[in-house]
Coordinates of C-alpha atoms in Angstrom, one line a residue:
L1 CA 126.5 73.2 151.9
D2 CA 128.7 75.2 149.7
M3 CA 131.0 77.3 151.8
E4 CA 133.3 79.8 150.2
V5 CA 136.6 80.4 151.9
T6 CA 137.9 83.9 151.5
Q7 CA 141.6 84.4 151.8
K8 CA 143.1 87.6 153.0
P9 CA 145.3 89.3 150.4
S10 CA 148.9 88.6 151.2
R11 CA 151.1 91.5 152.0
P12 CA 153.9 92.3 149.6
H13 CA 157.3 91.1 150.5
W14 CA 159.6 93.6 152.3
Y15 CA 161.8 93.7 149.2
E16 CA 158.8 95.0 147.1
R17 CA 157.8 97.5 149.7
H18 CA 161.1 99.0 150.6
V19 CA 164.0 98.0 148.3
Q20 CA 162.4 98.2 144.8
P21 CA 161.1 101.7 145.2
C22 CA 164.5 102.9 146.6
L23 CA 166.4 101.2 143.7
A24 CA 164.0 102.8 141.2
E25 CA 164.5 106.2 142.7
L26 CA 168.3 105.7 142.7
L27 CA 168.3 104.6 139.0
G28 CA 166.0 107.5 138.0
T29 CA 168.1 110.1 139.8
A30 CA 171.3 108.7 138.3
L31 CA 169.8 108.7 134.8
F32 CA 168.6 112.3 135.2
T33 CA 171.9 113.4 136.4
F34 CA 173.8 111.6 133.7
M35 CA 171.5 112.8 130.9
G36 CA 171.5 116.4 132.2
C37 CA 175.3 116.5 132.4
L38 CA 175.7 115.0 128.9
A39 CA 173.2 117.4 127.4
V40 CA 175.1 120.4 128.8
L41 CA 178.5 119.1 127.9
Q42 CA 177.4 118.3 124.3
D43 CA 175.6 121.6 123.9
S44 CA 175.8 122.7 120.3
E45 CA 175.4 126.4 119.4
G46 CA 172.0 127.8 119.2
T47 CA 170.1 125.2 121.2
G48 CA 170.2 127.1 124.5
R49 CA 167.9 125.5 127.1
L50 CA 166.1 123.3 124.6
Q51 CA 168.7 120.5 124.5
P52 CA 168.8 119.8 128.3
A53 CA 165.0 120.0 128.5
L54 CA 164.6 117.5 125.8
A55 CA 167.2 115.2 127.3
H56 CA 165.5 115.2 130.7
G57 CA 162.1 114.7 129.0
L58 CA 163.5 111.7 127.1
A59 CA 165.1 110.3 130.3
L60 CA 161.7 110.7 132.1
G61 CA 159.9 108.9 129.3
V62 CA 162.3 106.0 129.3
T63 CA 162.3 105.7 133.1
V64 CA 158.5 105.6 133.2
A65 CA 158.3 103.0 130.4
V66 CA 160.9 100.8 132.0
L67 CA 160.1 101.1 135.7
G68 CA 156.4 102.1 135.5
D69 CA 155.1 98.9 137.1
I70 CA 157.1 99.3 140.4

């Protein structure tokens, strides 16, 4: 007799379910706020709305690349 034993998938740890997403959200929000403020403060003439938009897009790209697996 060859009996296969199936194991139930283990539930993720409370840290992975609650703390990691909250830390990722906090880090993303802080990065967006920081990048947005710097983009407005360092606004050079003639860029208008383009510079803050590009800064937020770059911050979003970096955040997704770094924290995408959470």
